[in-house]
CSV table of C-alpha atoms and ligand atoms in Angstrom, one decimal:
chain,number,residue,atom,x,y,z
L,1,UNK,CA,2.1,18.1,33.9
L,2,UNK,CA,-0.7,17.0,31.4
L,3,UNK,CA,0.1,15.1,28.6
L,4,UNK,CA,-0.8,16.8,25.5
L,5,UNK,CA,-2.3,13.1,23.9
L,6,UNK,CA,-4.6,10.8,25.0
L,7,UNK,CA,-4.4,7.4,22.4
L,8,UNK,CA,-7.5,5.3,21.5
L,9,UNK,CA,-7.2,3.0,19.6
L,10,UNK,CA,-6.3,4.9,16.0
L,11,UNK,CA,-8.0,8.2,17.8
L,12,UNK,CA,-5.6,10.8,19.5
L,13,UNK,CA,-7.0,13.1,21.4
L,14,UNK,CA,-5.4,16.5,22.0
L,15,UNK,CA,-6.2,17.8,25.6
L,16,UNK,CA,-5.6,20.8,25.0
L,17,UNK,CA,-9.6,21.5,25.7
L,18,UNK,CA,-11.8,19.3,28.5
L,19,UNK,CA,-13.6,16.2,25.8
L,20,UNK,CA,-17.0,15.2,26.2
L,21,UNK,CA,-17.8,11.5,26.6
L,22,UNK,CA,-21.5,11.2,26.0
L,23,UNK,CA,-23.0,8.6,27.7
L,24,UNK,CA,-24.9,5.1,26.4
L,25,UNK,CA,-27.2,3.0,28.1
L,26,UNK,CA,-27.9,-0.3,26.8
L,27,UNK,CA,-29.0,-2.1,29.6
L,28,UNK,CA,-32.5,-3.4,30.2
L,29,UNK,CA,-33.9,-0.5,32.0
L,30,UNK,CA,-32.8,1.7,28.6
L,31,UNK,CA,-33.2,0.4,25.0
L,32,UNK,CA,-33.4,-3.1,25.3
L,33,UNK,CA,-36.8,-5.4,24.8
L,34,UNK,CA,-36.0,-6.0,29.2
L,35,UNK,CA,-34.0,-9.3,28.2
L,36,UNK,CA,-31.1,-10.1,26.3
L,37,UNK,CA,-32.0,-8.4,22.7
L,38,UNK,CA,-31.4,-4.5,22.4
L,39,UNK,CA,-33.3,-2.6,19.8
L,40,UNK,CA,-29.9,-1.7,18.2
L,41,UNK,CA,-31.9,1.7,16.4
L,42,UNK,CA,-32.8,4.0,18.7
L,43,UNK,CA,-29.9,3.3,20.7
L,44,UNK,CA,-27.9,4.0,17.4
L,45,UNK,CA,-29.7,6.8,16.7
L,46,UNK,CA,-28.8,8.4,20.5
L,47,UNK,CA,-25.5,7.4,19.9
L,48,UNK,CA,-25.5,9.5,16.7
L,49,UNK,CA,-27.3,12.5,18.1
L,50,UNK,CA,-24.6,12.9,20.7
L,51,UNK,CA,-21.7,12.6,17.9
L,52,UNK,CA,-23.4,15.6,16.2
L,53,UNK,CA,-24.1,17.3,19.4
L,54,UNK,CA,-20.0,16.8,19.8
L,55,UNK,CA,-19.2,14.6,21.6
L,56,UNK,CA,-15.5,13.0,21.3
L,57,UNK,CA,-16.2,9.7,22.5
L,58,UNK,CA,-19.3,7.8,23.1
L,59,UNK,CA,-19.6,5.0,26.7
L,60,UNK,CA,-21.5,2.4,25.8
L,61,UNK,CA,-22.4,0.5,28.9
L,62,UNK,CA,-23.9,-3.2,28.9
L,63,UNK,CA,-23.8,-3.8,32.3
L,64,UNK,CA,-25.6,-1.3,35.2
L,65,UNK,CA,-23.6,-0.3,38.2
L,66,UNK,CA,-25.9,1.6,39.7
L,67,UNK,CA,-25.7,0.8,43.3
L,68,UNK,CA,-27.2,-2.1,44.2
L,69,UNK,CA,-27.2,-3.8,40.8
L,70,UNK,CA,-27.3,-7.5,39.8
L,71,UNK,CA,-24.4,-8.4,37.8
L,72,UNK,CA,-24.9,-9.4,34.2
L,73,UNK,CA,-24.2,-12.5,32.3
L,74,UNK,CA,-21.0,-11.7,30.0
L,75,UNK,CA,-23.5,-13.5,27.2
L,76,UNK,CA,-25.8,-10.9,27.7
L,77,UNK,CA,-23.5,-7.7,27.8
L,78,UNK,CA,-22.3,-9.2,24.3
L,79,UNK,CA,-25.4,-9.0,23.0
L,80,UNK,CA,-25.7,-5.4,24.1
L,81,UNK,CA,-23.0,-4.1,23.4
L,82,UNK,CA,-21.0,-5.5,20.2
L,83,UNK,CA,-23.2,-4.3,17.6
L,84,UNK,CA,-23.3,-0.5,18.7
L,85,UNK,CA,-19.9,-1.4,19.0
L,86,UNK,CA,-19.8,-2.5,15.6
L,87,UNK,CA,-21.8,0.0,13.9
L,88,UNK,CA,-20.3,3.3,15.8
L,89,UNK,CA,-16.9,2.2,14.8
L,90,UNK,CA,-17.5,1.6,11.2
L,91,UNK,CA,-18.7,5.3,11.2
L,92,UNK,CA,-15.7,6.6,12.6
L,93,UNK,CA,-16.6,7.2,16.3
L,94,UNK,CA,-14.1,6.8,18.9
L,95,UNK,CA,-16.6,4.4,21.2
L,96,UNK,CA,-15.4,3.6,24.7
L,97,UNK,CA,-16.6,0.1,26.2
L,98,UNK,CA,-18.3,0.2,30.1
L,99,UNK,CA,-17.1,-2.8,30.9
L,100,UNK,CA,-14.9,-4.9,33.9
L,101,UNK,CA,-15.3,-8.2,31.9
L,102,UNK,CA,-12.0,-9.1,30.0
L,103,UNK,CA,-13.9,-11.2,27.6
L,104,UNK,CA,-16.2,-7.8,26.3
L,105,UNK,CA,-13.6,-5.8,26.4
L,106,UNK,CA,-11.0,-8.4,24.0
L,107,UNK,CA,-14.5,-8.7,21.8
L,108,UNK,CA,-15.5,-4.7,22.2
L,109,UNK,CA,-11.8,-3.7,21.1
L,110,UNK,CA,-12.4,-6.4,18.1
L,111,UNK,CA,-15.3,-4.6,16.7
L,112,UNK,CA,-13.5,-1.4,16.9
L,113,UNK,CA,-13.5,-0.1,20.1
L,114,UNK,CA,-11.3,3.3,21.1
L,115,UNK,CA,-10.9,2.7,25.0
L,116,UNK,CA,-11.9,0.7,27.5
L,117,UNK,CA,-13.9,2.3,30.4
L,118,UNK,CA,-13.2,-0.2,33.4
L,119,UNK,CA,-15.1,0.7,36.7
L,120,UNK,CA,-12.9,-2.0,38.3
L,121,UNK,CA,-9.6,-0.6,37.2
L,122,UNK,CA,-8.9,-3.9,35.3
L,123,UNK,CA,-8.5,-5.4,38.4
L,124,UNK,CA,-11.0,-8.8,36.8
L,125,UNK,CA,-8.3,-11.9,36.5
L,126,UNK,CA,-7.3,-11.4,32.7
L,127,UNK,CA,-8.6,-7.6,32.8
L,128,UNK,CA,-5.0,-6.0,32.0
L,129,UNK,CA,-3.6,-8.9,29.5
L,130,UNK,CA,-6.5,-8.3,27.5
L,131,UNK,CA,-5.5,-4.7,27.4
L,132,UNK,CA,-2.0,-4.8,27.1
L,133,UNK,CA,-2.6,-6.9,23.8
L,134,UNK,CA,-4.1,-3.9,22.1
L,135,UNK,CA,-3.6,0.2,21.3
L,136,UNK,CA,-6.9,1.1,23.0
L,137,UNK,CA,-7.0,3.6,25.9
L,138,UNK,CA,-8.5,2.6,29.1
L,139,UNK,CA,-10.0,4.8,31.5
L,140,UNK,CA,-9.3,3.4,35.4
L,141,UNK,CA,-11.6,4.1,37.5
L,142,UNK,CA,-11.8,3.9,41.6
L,143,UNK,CA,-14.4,2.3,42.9
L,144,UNK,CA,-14.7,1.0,46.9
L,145,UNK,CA,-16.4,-2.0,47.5
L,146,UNK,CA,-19.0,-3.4,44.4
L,147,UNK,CA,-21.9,-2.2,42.8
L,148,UNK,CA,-23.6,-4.3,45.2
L,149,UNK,CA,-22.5,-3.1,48.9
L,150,UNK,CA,-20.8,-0.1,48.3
L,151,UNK,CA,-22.7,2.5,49.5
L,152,UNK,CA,-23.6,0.9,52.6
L,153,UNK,CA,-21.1,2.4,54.6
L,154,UNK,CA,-17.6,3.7,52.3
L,155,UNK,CA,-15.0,4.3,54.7
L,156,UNK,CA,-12.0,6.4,54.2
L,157,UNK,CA,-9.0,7.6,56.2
L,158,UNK,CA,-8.0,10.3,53.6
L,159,UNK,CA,-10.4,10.0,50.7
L,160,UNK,CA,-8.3,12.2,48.1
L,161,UNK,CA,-4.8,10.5,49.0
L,162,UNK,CA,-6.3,7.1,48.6
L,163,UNK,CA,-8.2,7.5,45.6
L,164,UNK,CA,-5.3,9.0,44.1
L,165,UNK,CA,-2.6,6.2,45.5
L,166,UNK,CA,-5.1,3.4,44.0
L,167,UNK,CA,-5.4,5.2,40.5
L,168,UNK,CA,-1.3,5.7,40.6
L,169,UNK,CA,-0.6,2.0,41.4
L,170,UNK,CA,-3.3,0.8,39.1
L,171,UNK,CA,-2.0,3.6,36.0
L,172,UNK,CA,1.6,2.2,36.9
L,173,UNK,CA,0.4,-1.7,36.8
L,174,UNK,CA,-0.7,-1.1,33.1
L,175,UNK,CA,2.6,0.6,32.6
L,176,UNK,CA,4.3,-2.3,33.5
L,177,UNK,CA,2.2,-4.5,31.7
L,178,UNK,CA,3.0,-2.7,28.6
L,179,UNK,CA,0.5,-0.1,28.4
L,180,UNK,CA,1.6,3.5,27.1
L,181,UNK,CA,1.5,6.0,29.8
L,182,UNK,CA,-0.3,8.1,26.9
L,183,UNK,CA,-3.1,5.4,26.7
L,184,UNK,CA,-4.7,5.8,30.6
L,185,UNK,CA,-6.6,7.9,31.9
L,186,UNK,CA,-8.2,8.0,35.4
L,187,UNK,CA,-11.1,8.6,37.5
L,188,UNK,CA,-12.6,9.0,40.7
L,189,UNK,CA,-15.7,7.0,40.2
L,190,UNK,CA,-18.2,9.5,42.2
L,191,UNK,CA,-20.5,7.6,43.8
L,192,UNK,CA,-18.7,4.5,43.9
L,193,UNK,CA,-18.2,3.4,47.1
L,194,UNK,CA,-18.6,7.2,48.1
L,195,UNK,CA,-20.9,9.3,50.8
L,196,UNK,CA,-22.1,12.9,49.3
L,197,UNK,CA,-19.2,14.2,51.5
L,198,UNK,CA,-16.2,12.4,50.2
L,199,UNK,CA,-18.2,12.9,46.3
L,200,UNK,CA,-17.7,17.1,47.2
L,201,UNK,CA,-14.1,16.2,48.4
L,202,UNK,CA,-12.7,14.8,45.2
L,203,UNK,CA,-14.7,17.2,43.2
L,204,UNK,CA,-13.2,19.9,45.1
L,205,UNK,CA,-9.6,18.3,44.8
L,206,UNK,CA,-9.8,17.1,41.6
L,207,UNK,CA,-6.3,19.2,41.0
L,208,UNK,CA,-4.6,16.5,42.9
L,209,UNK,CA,-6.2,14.2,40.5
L,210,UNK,CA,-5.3,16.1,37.4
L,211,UNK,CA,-1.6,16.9,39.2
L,212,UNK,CA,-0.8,12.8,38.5
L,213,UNK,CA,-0.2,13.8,35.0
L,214,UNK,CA,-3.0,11.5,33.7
L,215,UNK,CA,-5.9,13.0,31.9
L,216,UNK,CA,-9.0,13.2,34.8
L,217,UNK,CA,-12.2,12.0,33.9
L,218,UNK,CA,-15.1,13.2,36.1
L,219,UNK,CA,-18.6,11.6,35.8
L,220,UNK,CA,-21.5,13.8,38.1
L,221,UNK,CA,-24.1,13.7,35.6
L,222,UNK,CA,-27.2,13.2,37.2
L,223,UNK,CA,-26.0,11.4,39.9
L,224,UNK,CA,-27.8,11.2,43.6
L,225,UNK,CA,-25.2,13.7,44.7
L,226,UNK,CA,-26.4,16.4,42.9
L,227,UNK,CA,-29.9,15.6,43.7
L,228,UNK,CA,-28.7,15.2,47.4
L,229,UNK,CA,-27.4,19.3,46.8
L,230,UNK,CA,-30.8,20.2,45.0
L,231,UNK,CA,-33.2,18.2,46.0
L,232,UNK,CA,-34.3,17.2,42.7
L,233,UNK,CA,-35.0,13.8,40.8
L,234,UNK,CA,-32.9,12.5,38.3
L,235,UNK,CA,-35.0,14.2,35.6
L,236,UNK,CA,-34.6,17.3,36.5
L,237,UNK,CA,-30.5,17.1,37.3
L,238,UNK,CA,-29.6,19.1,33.9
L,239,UNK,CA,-29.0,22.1,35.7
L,240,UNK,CA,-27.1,20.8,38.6
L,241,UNK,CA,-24.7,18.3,36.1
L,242,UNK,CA,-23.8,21.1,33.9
L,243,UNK,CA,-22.3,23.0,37.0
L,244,UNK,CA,-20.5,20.0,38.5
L,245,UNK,CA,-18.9,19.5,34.9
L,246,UNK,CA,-17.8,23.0,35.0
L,247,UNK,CA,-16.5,22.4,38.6
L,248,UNK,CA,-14.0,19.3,37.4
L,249,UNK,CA,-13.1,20.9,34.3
L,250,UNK,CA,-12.2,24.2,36.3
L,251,UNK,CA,-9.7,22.2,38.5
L,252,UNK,CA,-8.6,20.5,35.7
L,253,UNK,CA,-10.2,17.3,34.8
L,254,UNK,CA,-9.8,16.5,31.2
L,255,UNK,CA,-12.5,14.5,30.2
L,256,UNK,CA,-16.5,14.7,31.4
L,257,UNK,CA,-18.7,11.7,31.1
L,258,UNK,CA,-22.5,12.8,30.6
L,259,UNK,CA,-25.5,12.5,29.3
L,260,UNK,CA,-26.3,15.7,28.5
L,261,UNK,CA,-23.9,16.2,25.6
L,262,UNK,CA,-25.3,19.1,23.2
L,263,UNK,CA,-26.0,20.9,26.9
L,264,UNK,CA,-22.9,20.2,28.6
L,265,UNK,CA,-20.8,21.3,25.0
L,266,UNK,CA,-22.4,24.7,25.0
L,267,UNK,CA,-21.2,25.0,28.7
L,268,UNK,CA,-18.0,24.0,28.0
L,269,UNK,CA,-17.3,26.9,24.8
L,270,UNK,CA,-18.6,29.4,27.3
L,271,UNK,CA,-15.9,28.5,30.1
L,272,UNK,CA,-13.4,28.5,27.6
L,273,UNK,CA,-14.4,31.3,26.1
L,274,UNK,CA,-13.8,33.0,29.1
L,275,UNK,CA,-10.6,31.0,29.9
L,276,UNK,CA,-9.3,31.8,26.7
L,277,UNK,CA,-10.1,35.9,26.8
L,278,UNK,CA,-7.4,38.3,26.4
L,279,UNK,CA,-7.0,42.0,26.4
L,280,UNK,CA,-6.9,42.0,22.7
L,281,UNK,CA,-10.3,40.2,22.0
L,282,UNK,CA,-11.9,42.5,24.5
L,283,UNK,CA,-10.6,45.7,22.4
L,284,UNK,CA,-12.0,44.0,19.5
L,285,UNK,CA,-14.8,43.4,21.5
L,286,UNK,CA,-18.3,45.2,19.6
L,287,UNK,CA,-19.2,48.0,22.0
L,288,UNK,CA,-22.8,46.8,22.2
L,289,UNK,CA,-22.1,43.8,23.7
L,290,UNK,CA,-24.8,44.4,26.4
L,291,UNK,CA,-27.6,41.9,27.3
L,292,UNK,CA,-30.5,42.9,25.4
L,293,UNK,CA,-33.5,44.8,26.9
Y,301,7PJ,C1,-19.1,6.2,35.9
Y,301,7PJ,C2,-18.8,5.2,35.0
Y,301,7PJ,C3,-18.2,7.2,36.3
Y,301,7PJ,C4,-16.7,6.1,34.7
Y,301,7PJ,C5,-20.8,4.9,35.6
Y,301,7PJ,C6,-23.8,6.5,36.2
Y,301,7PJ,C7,-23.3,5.3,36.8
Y,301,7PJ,N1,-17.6,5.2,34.4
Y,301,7PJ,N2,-19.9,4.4,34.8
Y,301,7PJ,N3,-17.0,7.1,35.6
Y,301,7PJ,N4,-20.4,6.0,36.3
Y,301,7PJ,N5,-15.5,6.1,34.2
Y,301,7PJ,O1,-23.5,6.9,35.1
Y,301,7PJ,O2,-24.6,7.2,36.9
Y,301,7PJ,O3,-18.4,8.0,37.1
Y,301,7PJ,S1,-22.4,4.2,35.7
């Protein structure tokens, strides 16, 4: 069964429709001056773009994960990252915090931060304590291997059962550490330690994700896989993220991370829309309701 609440920080959200978590950068390759400074305004002003687009929560991320990445000095991610923080909080925004460092996420939840989105799971010495500590949701998330190494060969027996196992015992760790059930939520981590096959696997079971009880959160958007099922450069993946966020919201998942958010939201009303028909809205359906020409 879902749970009907999912509780950030002093933000509830009702899941009673799939949320959009618009995505933001703030790593060197994005908004920053390429060292440890960002150029907090037009990172700010994307951030505030997205909220009016509607998006529910906002990700800002500090430190890459792309595959292959270098990790990032915690001194550095601070930098990034506590001032959007900051600043999106004071305006009301439920922000979410890309982080696996226990030290951003105890300073991102200080400056106001709804959730913590952990590609480690909280895993990091210290991760779950400085979780625990607080009301702010955390979004687990599975990854195989690190950033570094793990898509040089991810290796699964049953890809679905042990992603869903891991995200169980890690959703039932923060239990136990004195995390409300209502405050996780859980995610594959496509790409993570994943080939394109086992990526189309979880999308495609993504109902034994949802079936945990734990709102789902699916994050395709743009990724190599789609561009691996198109052909296409990251550029030019709007088309191809937009129907992989359908696909996870139509087996269930509860929450989409992309960066697409105006796109993605006008999506998302039509398959509900159409969810959310009944025989009495299509008798007061206007006769005319033909495409034009
Ligand atoms: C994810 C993420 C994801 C969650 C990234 C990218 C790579 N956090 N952070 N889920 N991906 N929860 O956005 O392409 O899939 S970074």
């Amino acid at each position: 069964m879902m749970l009907p609440l999912l509780r950030c920080g002093r933000h509830a959200f009702e899941l009673s429709r799939p949320l959009v978590m618009g995505i933001l950068n703030v790593t060197p390759d994005s908004f920053s001056d390429g060292g440890r400074h960002l150029d907090a305004g037009p990172a700010l002003a994307h951030a505030r773009r997205m909220r009016d687009d509607g998006a529910d929560l906002i990700d800002v991320g500090g430190e890459s994960s792309r595959p292959g990445a270098a990790p990032v000095a915690g001194s550095d991610e601070l930098a990034r990252v506590i001032p959007l923080v900051a600043a999106l909080a004071a305006e009301g925004v439920a922000v979410s915090v890309d982080t696996r460092k226990p030290e951003v996420m105890r300073a991102a939840i200080d400056a106001g931060a709804a959730m913590i989105n952990d590609i480690g799971a909280l895993t990091a010495p210290g991760a779950m304590q400085a979780l625990a500590g607080s009301g702010a949701g955390i979004c687990l998330m599975h990854m195989q291997g690190d950033p570094r190494t793990m898509q040089a060969a991810p290796v699964y027996g049953n890809v679905v059962a042990e992603v869903r196992d891991f995200l169980l015992a890690r959703a039932r760790a923060c239990e136990a550490a004195g995390i409300a059930r209502e405050r996780v939520a859980i995610d594959p981590g496509f790409g993570f330690g994943k080939t394109h096959g086992h990526n189309l696997v979880l999308l495609r079971s993504m109902r034994a994700l949802a079936a945990t009880g734990y709102p789902v959160v699916a994050g395709l958007s743009r990724k190599s896989t789609l561009g691996e099922i198109t052909g296409r450069d990251v550029r030019e993946r709007l088309p191809a993220s937009l129907a992989a966020a359908l696909a996870a919201v139509a087996r269930g998942a509860a929450i989409v991370r992309v960066h697409d958010v105006r796109e993605t939201v006008d999506a998302l009303k039509v398959w509900r829309a159409v969810e959310r028909a009944t025989d009495a809205s299509q008798c007061a359906a206007e006769p005319d309701d033909l495409p034009e020409g």
